[in-house]
Structure formats: C-alpha cells, structure tokens
C-alpha positions as YAML, in Angstrom:
chain: A
units: angstrom
residues:
- id: 1
  name: MET
  ca: [135.54, 269.50, -25.82]
- id: 2
  name: PRO
  ca: [134.39, 271.19, -28.28]
- id: 3
  name: ALA
  ca: [136.31, 274.70, -28.07]
- id: 4
  name: ASP
  ca: [132.96, 276.84, -29.72]
- id: 5
  name: PRO
  ca: [130.05, 274.25, -28.45]
- id: 6
  name: PRO
  ca: [126.59, 274.14, -30.23]
- id: 7
  name: GLU
  ca: [124.03, 276.05, -29.64]
- id: 8
  name: ARG
  ca: [121.10, 273.34, -29.95]
- id: 9
  name: PRO
  ca: [122.46, 270.14, -28.80]
- id: 10
  name: ALA
  ca: [122.55, 267.99, -31.48]
- id: 11
  name: ALA
  ca: [119.79, 265.22, -31.86]
- id: 12
  name: PRO
  ca: [121.37, 262.25, -29.75]
- id: 13
  name: LYS
  ca: [121.20, 258.72, -32.39]
- id: 14
  name: ASP
  ca: [120.12, 255.29, -30.97]
- id: 15
  name: ALA
  ca: [122.80, 252.67, -30.55]
- id: 16
  name: ALA
  ca: [123.55, 248.95, -28.66]
- id: 17
  name: THR
  ca: [126.74, 248.67, -26.92]
- id: 18
  name: VAL
  ca: [127.73, 244.89, -25.43]
- id: 19
  name: MET
  ca: [130.02, 243.76, -22.93]
- id: 20
  name: LEU
  ca: [130.93, 240.03, -23.41]
- id: 21
  name: LEU
  ca: [132.00, 238.26, -20.70]
- id: 22
  name: ARG
  ca: [133.94, 235.11, -20.04]
- id: 23
  name: ASP
  ca: [135.08, 233.88, -16.50]
- id: 24
  name: ALA
  ca: [138.48, 234.30, -16.28]
- id: 25
  name: GLU
  ca: [141.05, 231.37, -15.21]
- id: 26
  name: ASP
  ca: [142.07, 232.01, -12.27]
- id: 27
  name: ALA
  ca: [141.27, 233.53, -9.16]
- id: 28
  name: GLY
  ca: [137.47, 233.76, -10.16]
- id: 29
  name: GLY
  ca: [136.12, 237.58, -12.05]
- id: 30
  name: VAL
  ca: [135.04, 238.09, -15.28]
- id: 31
  name: GLU
  ca: [138.05, 238.89, -18.37]
- id: 32
  name: VAL
  ca: [135.28, 241.33, -21.16]
- id: 33
  name: PHE
  ca: [135.90, 242.05, -24.40]
- id: 34
  name: LEU
  ca: [137.46, 245.34, -25.93]
- id: 35
  name: GLN
  ca: [138.46, 246.54, -28.81]
- id: 36
  name: ARG
  ca: [140.53, 250.01, -29.64]
- id: 37
  name: ARG
  ca: [139.25, 251.81, -32.06]
- id: 38
  name: VAL
  ca: [140.72, 252.55, -35.22]
- id: 39
  name: ALA
  ca: [142.76, 256.79, -33.91]
- id: 40
  name: GLY
  ca: [140.54, 258.07, -37.15]
- id: 41
  name: MET
  ca: [137.24, 257.06, -36.68]
- id: 42
  name: ALA
  ca: [134.97, 260.38, -36.63]
- id: 43
  name: PHE
  ca: [133.19, 259.42, -32.66]
- id: 44
  name: ALA
  ca: [135.48, 257.62, -29.91]
- id: 45
  name: GLY
  ca: [138.99, 257.49, -32.31]
- id: 46
  name: GLY
  ca: [141.75, 255.50, -30.50]
- id: 47
  name: MET
  ca: [139.28, 254.87, -27.89]
- id: 48
  name: THR
  ca: [139.08, 251.77, -25.77]
- id: 49
  name: VAL
  ca: [135.47, 250.32, -26.35]
- id: 50
  name: PHE
  ca: [133.36, 247.41, -25.87]
- id: 51
  name: PRO
  ca: [131.73, 246.51, -29.76]
- id: 52
  name: GLY
  ca: [128.45, 248.17, -31.06]
- id: 53
  name: GLY
  ca: [127.35, 250.73, -33.31]
- id: 54
  name: GLY
  ca: [124.15, 252.51, -34.25]
- id: 55
  name: VAL
  ca: [120.98, 251.11, -34.95]
- id: 56
  name: ASP
  ca: [120.03, 250.71, -38.87]
- id: 57
  name: LYS
  ca: [116.19, 251.29, -39.20]
- id: 58
  name: ARG
  ca: [116.48, 247.45, -40.95]
- id: 59
  name: ASP
  ca: [117.32, 246.39, -36.73]
- id: 60
  name: ALA
  ca: [113.43, 246.83, -36.45]
- id: 61
  name: ASP
  ca: [111.66, 243.95, -38.88]
- id: 62
  name: THR
  ca: [109.10, 242.49, -37.16]
- id: 63
  name: SER
  ca: [110.08, 239.57, -39.56]
- id: 64
  name: VAL
  ca: [113.09, 238.46, -37.28]
- id: 65
  name: ARG
  ca: [112.38, 235.66, -35.13]
- id: 66
  name: TRP
  ca: [112.65, 235.54, -31.73]
- id: 67
  name: ALA
  ca: [113.04, 233.65, -28.11]
- id: 68
  name: GLY
  ca: [113.73, 235.12, -25.10]
- id: 69
  name: PRO
  ca: [112.47, 238.80, -23.31]
- id: 70
  name: PRO
  ca: [109.60, 239.78, -26.13]
- id: 71
  name: PRO
  ca: [110.33, 243.80, -27.09]
- id: 72
  name: ALA
  ca: [107.96, 245.18, -25.09]
- id: 73
  name: ALA
  ca: [110.30, 243.82, -21.64]
- id: 74
  name: TRP
  ca: [113.35, 244.94, -23.33]
- id: 75
  name: ALA
  ca: [110.94, 248.82, -23.90]
- id: 76
  name: GLU
  ca: [109.71, 248.06, -19.69]
- id: 77
  name: TRP
  ca: [113.65, 248.39, -19.48]
- id: 78
  name: PHE
  ca: [114.82, 250.66, -21.25]
- id: 79
  name: SER
  ca: [112.05, 252.89, -21.07]
- id: 80
  name: CYS
  ca: [111.75, 253.90, -24.94]
- id: 81
  name: PRO
  ca: [108.77, 252.57, -27.53]
- id: 82
  name: GLU
  ca: [107.88, 249.20, -28.28]
- id: 83
  name: SER
  ca: [109.13, 248.71, -31.94]
- id: 84
  name: LEU
  ca: [112.72, 251.11, -30.54]
- id: 85
  name: ALA
  ca: [113.82, 248.01, -28.18]
- id: 86
  name: ARG
  ca: [112.61, 245.54, -30.46]
- id: 87
  name: ALA
  ca: [115.53, 247.37, -33.20]
- id: 88
  name: LEU
  ca: [118.43, 247.98, -29.94]
- id: 89
  name: VAL
  ca: [118.54, 243.96, -29.23]
- id: 90
  name: CYS
  ca: [118.61, 243.69, -33.36]
- id: 91
  name: ALA
  ca: [122.10, 245.77, -33.56]
- id: 92
  name: ALA
  ca: [123.21, 244.46, -30.24]
- id: 93
  name: VAL
  ca: [123.39, 241.27, -31.56]
- id: 94
  name: ARG
  ca: [124.37, 242.46, -35.04]
- id: 95
  name: GLU
  ca: [127.29, 244.99, -34.44]
- id: 96
  name: THR
  ca: [128.38, 242.38, -31.53]
- id: 97
  name: PHE
  ca: [128.57, 239.63, -34.59]
- id: 98
  name: GLU
  ca: [129.75, 242.17, -37.43]
- id: 99
  name: GLU
  ca: [132.35, 243.29, -34.10]
- id: 100
  name: SER
  ca: [133.49, 240.29, -32.61]
- id: 101
  name: GLY
  ca: [132.48, 237.49, -35.27]
- id: 102
  name: VAL
  ca: [130.21, 235.84, -32.07]
- id: 103
  name: LEU
  ca: [126.59, 235.67, -32.27]
- id: 104
  name: LEU
  ca: [123.96, 235.78, -30.58]
- id: 105
  name: ALA
  ca: [121.58, 233.40, -32.31]
- id: 106
  name: GLY
  ca: [120.36, 229.85, -32.26]
- id: 107
  name: THR
  ca: [117.39, 227.57, -32.57]
- id: 108
  name: ASP
  ca: [115.31, 228.03, -29.21]
- id: 109
  name: SER
  ca: [116.68, 225.41, -27.81]
- id: 110
  name: ALA
  ca: [120.62, 226.40, -28.83]
- id: 111
  name: VAL
  ca: [123.37, 228.37, -29.82]
- id: 112
  name: VAL
  ca: [125.12, 228.10, -32.87]
- id: 113
  name: THR
  ca: [128.94, 227.66, -32.43]
- id: 114
  name: ASP
  ca: [130.50, 228.18, -34.72]
- id: 115
  name: THR
  ca: [130.33, 231.51, -37.06]
- id: 116
  name: ALA
  ca: [132.79, 230.36, -39.35]
- id: 117
  name: ARG
  ca: [130.28, 229.49, -41.65]
- id: 118
  name: TYR
  ca: [129.56, 233.27, -42.05]
- id: 119
  name: ALA
  ca: [132.60, 234.83, -42.97]
- id: 120
  name: ALA
  ca: [130.43, 235.90, -45.71]
- id: 121
  name: GLU
  ca: [127.45, 237.12, -44.25]
- id: 122
  name: ARG
  ca: [129.48, 238.85, -41.63]
- id: 123
  name: ALA
  ca: [131.28, 241.04, -43.64]
- id: 124
  name: ALA
  ca: [127.59, 241.66, -45.75]
- id: 125
  name: LEU
  ca: [126.42, 242.98, -42.85]
- id: 126
  name: GLU
  ca: [129.50, 245.53, -42.53]
- id: 127
  name: SER
  ca: [129.04, 247.17, -45.43]
- id: 128
  name: ARG
  ca: [125.97, 247.30, -44.86]
- id: 129
  name: GLU
  ca: [124.41, 244.66, -48.04]
- id: 130
  name: LEU
  ca: [122.47, 242.57, -46.27]
- id: 131
  name: SER
  ca: [120.04, 242.82, -43.00]
- id: 132
  name: LEU
  ca: [120.00, 240.97, -39.98]
- id: 133
  name: ALA
  ca: [116.60, 240.13, -40.64]
- id: 134
  name: GLY
  ca: [118.08, 238.42, -44.12]
- id: 135
  name: PHE
  ca: [120.53, 236.56, -42.25]
- id: 136
  name: LEU
  ca: [118.96, 235.26, -39.95]
- id: 137
  name: ALA
  ca: [116.27, 234.18, -41.87]
- id: 138
  name: ALA
  ca: [118.81, 233.00, -44.60]
- id: 139
  name: ALA
  ca: [120.31, 231.34, -42.55]
- id: 140
  name: GLY
  ca: [117.87, 229.71, -40.58]
- id: 141
  name: LEU
  ca: [118.68, 230.96, -37.26]
- id: 142
  name: THR
  ca: [116.49, 232.95, -34.25]
- id: 143
  name: LEU
  ca: [118.01, 235.71, -32.42]
- id: 144
  name: ARG
  ca: [118.25, 234.32, -28.75]
- id: 145
  name: ALA
  ca: [117.74, 237.85, -26.82]
- id: 146
  name: ASP
  ca: [117.10, 235.57, -23.77]
- id: 147
  name: LEU
  ca: [120.95, 235.34, -23.58]
- id: 148
  name: LEU
  ca: [121.46, 239.55, -23.60]
- id: 149
  name: ARG
  ca: [120.67, 241.30, -20.15]
- id: 150
  name: PRO
  ca: [120.67, 245.40, -19.71]
- id: 151
  name: TRP
  ca: [123.37, 246.74, -17.81]
- id: 152
  name: ALA
  ca: [123.29, 250.88, -18.20]
- id: 153
  name: ASN
  ca: [121.67, 254.15, -20.67]
- id: 154
  name: TRP
  ca: [124.74, 256.33, -20.81]
- id: 155
  name: VAL
  ca: [123.87, 259.59, -23.79]
- id: 156
  name: THR
  ca: [126.77, 261.72, -25.19]
- id: 157
  name: PRO
  ca: [127.03, 265.03, -23.54]
- id: 158
  name: GLU
  ca: [124.88, 268.00, -24.75]
- id: 159
  name: GLN
  ca: [128.24, 269.80, -25.69]
- id: 160
  name: GLU
  ca: [129.84, 267.12, -27.79]
- id: 161
  name: PRO
  ca: [128.77, 267.53, -32.31]
- id: 162
  name: ARG
  ca: [128.36, 263.86, -32.39]
- id: 163
  name: ARG
  ca: [126.08, 262.27, -29.58]
- id: 164
  name: TYR
  ca: [124.14, 258.69, -28.92]
- id: 165
  name: ASP
  ca: [122.43, 257.47, -26.92]
- id: 166
  name: ALA
  ca: [123.40, 253.64, -26.30]
- id: 167
  name: ARG
  ca: [122.05, 251.16, -23.97]
- id: 168
  name: PHE
  ca: [124.63, 248.68, -22.47]
- id: 169
  name: PHE
  ca: [124.03, 244.43, -22.62]
- id: 170
  name: VAL
  ca: [125.86, 242.32, -21.09]
- id: 171
  name: ALA
  ca: [126.15, 238.23, -22.64]
- id: 172
  name: ALA
  ca: [128.70, 235.21, -21.53]
- id: 173
  name: LEU
  ca: [130.81, 234.42, -25.27]
- id: 174
  name: PRO
  ca: [128.43, 231.54, -25.64]
- id: 175
  name: ALA
  ca: [130.12, 228.06, -25.85]
- id: 176
  name: GLY
  ca: [131.93, 226.93, -28.55]
- id: 177
  name: GLN
  ca: [132.72, 230.43, -29.98]
- id: 178
  name: ARG
  ca: [135.75, 233.01, -30.12]
- id: 179
  name: ALA
  ca: [135.63, 236.47, -30.43]
- id: 180
  name: ASP
  ca: [138.04, 237.76, -32.55]
- id: 181
  name: GLY
  ca: [138.83, 241.49, -34.39]
- id: 182
  name: ASP
  ca: [138.52, 240.68, -37.93]
- id: 183
  name: THR
  ca: [137.02, 244.87, -37.87]
- id: 184
  name: SER
  ca: [137.57, 246.88, -39.99]
- id: 185
  name: GLU
  ca: [137.03, 249.28, -37.14]
- id: 186
  name: ALA
  ca: [139.62, 248.05, -34.45]
- id: 187
  name: GLU
  ca: [142.92, 248.28, -34.56]
- id: 188
  name: SER
  ca: [143.50, 245.55, -31.74]
- id: 189
  name: SER
  ca: [141.11, 243.75, -29.82]
- id: 190
  name: GLY
  ca: [141.18, 241.63, -26.07]
- id: 191
  name: TRP
  ca: [140.05, 239.84, -23.30]
- id: 192
  name: ARG
  ca: [140.33, 242.21, -19.96]
- id: 193
  name: ARG
  ca: [140.14, 241.80, -16.77]
- id: 194
  name: PRO
  ca: [137.89, 244.51, -16.15]
- id: 195
  name: ALA
  ca: [141.04, 246.14, -13.51]
- id: 196
  name: GLU
  ca: [143.20, 245.99, -16.05]
- id: 197
  name: ALA
  ca: [141.92, 247.35, -18.64]
- id: 198
  name: ILE
  ca: [140.76, 250.69, -16.38]
- id: 199
  name: ALA
  ca: [144.62, 250.25, -15.00]
- id: 200
  name: ASP
  ca: [146.20, 250.97, -18.27]
- id: 201
  name: ALA
  ca: [144.04, 254.15, -19.27]
- id: 202
  name: GLU
  ca: [144.83, 255.24, -15.41]
- id: 203
  name: ALA
  ca: [148.62, 254.80, -16.27]
- id: 204
  name: GLY
  ca: [148.22, 257.14, -20.03]
- id: 205
  name: HIS
  ca: [147.52, 253.40, -22.22]
- id: 206
  name: SER
  ca: [145.21, 253.70, -22.94]
- id: 207
  name: MET
  ca: [141.48, 255.94, -23.01]
- id: 208
  name: LEU
  ca: [138.33, 255.01, -21.99]
- id: 209
  name: MET
  ca: [135.39, 257.62, -22.17]
- id: 210
  name: PRO
  ca: [133.50, 257.65, -18.55]
- id: 211
  name: PRO
  ca: [130.41, 254.84, -19.84]
- id: 212
  name: THR
  ca: [133.52, 252.33, -20.88]
- id: 213
  name: TRP
  ca: [134.83, 253.44, -17.49]
- id: 214
  name: SER
  ca: [132.42, 253.68, -15.00]
- id: 215
  name: ILE
  ca: [131.31, 249.72, -16.59]
- id: 216
  name: LEU
  ca: [134.16, 249.00, -15.97]
- id: 217
  name: ALA
  ca: [134.66, 249.37, -12.62]
- id: 218
  name: GLU
  ca: [130.66, 247.96, -12.12]
- id: 219
  name: LEU
  ca: [132.28, 244.56, -13.98]
- id: 220
  name: ASP
  ca: [135.44, 243.90, -11.42]
- id: 221
  name: ARG
  ca: [132.33, 243.40, -8.58]
- id: 222
  name: CYS
  ca: [130.83, 240.15, -10.17]
- id: 223
  name: ALA
  ca: [132.80, 237.27, -8.91]
- id: 224
  name: SER
  ca: [131.59, 235.73, -12.08]
- id: 225
  name: VAL
  ca: [129.46, 235.88, -15.49]
- id: 226
  name: ALA
  ca: [127.13, 234.03, -13.59]
- id: 227
  name: ASP
  ca: [127.01, 236.52, -10.99]
- id: 228
  name: ALA
  ca: [126.72, 239.79, -13.30]
- id: 229
  name: LEU
  ca: [123.90, 237.81, -15.48]
- id: 230
  name: ALA
  ca: [121.96, 237.73, -12.36]
- id: 231
  name: ARG
  ca: [122.06, 241.25, -11.75]
- id: 232
  name: GLU
  ca: [118.29, 241.60, -11.34]
- id: 233
  name: ARG
  ca: [116.17, 243.46, -14.24]
- id: 234
  name: GLN
  ca: [114.63, 246.63, -13.80]
- id: 235
  name: PRO
  ca: [114.06, 250.45, -15.44]
- id: 236
  name: ILE
  ca: [117.83, 251.94, -16.51]
- id: 237
  name: ARG
  ca: [118.31, 254.90, -14.74]
- id: 238
  name: LYS
  ca: [119.61, 257.26, -18.60]
- id: 239
  name: VAL
  ca: [123.01, 259.09, -17.97]
- id: 240
  name: THR
  ca: [123.94, 261.78, -19.48]
- id: 241
  name: PRO
  ca: [126.85, 263.90, -18.00]
- id: 242
  name: ARG
  ca: [128.24, 267.55, -18.00]
- id: 243
  name: LEU
  ca: [131.33, 268.30, -19.73]
- id: 244
  name: VAL
  ca: [132.51, 271.20, -17.61]
- id: 245
  name: ARG
  ca: [136.00, 273.45, -18.71]
- id: 246
  name: ASP
  ca: [138.47, 274.11, -15.99]
- id: 247
  name: GLY
  ca: [141.14, 276.28, -17.15]
- id: 248
  name: ASP
  ca: [142.62, 274.10, -19.30]
- id: 249
  name: GLN
  ca: [141.73, 271.26, -18.42]
- id: 250
  name: VAL
  ca: [138.25, 269.25, -18.96]
- id: 251
  name: ARG
  ca: [136.15, 267.22, -16.38]
- id: 252
  name: VAL
  ca: [133.54, 265.04, -16.47]
- id: 253
  name: GLU
  ca: [130.34, 265.47, -14.26]
- id: 254
  name: VAL
  ca: [127.34, 263.59, -13.92]
- id: 255
  name: GLU
  ca: [124.53, 263.46, -11.73]
- id: 256
  name: SER
  ca: [124.36, 260.64, -8.81]
...
C-alpha cells in the first residue's frame, strides 16, 4: 500500500486476462496456466498471474473476422459499451498469444493446432509492430470468441497509483497447441492445480493478488474443463477491493 495514497484515484486502464485450462490427468479437476512476472515490472512485479494485459486501442478494430458470441453479447456480460467489449475480447486473444503462444483463432469450423509458424508474428505483436487485426487478416484467420467464457471483473483498489479494470475470461487449451513461457514479461511459467498454487502462496513460495487467489479458489471447485466452460454466462459483477491499513499490516477488504 502506498505510504501516501493519491488524493484523486487514478482512472483504471481496461485490461483482459485469460485463465487457460486443461483437464488434470489424475483425480479429476483442472490445471491452469500460470506465470511469475519479472520482479522489476512496474505492475505486479514478482506476482504469479494468468496471462493478460492492457487493451491496445487497435484491439477495437472492427475489421477482425469474428466467430462466436458477438460484441453485443460480451457488452451485456461485462456491462460495458459494445466497442469496449470488442476490444476486450481481441485483447484477450492477443495477450494470450503473446504471453503463452496459445492462439484462440482459426476458421469458422476449425481451430489452429500448430502456432509455431506464427512465431515472427507473435514477436511483432508483443513489440506492438503488428496489430491483432493485421495479423489475423494476413494469416487468413478468424478470431474464435466462442472459445472464451466471461468469468470475473476486478478493479485495482483506489489507493494504488497504477490501476486496471480487468475482465477475466476462461478458455480451454486448444487441441494440438501448447502453452509456453516465451515472453519477456515472465521469469517462469507452467501448469498448476489451483489448490497447489494457493498452497504455494500460503507457504510463502509465491505471491498472488486477491483476484488471482479468489479465481483460483473458484477454479478449484470445477470438476473438469467442461464443467468450467458450462458455467452460466450472465452479467458479471464488478469487484473493487479496498486496502485497509491496520498498524504495520495491510489487509484487503472485498464487499460481499
């Protein structure tokens, strides 16, 4: 918690985060792809997070070929303008590809199975030399919004100088694809059972932000990826926790 919170809260930047899931091989349940961010990063340095990041203004490009629930449906689920909803879904697909190499795109009837051929485009997306719309158009690909589900919406506490209005999505790892840690923003990456990731944080081996911790607990209750994807799609409640100083300690309060 900052020693001197800002007099006027900073406007939160729109962001998209994706929980990539796969079925655990034993005893049921799911595994989620997590990354430990580079310690020196300005936001959430050293934290264990899901892939994601801020919305680029080019993510709102209406020329993107689209399959699945239209932007109007996402606007209803996230209670936001349709133009922003389009940008959020595009940012979710772009950030997932940049940070994990998983591409939620293909044709209207099939999903990409091998993303290695797009390594140069992935690097150009991360450096912002290429937009998602430009990449998909040149590759003849369609954004597959049907592979995503809305899950949560958390906003950084008002006391923080750098704030995000983050919409969380869930998606299954597409068949034939693999998630990696080939990104400059992460020092390590891998698949973990949600309960194991929480146990690591409780033991002091990693750090989780409140949204990550809360969502991991929710994912731990899913019997399978199909169970997680079957969650009813309905308007998502926006959660803005508060930081409260109690002596030398700082606790997070979330309205129920």
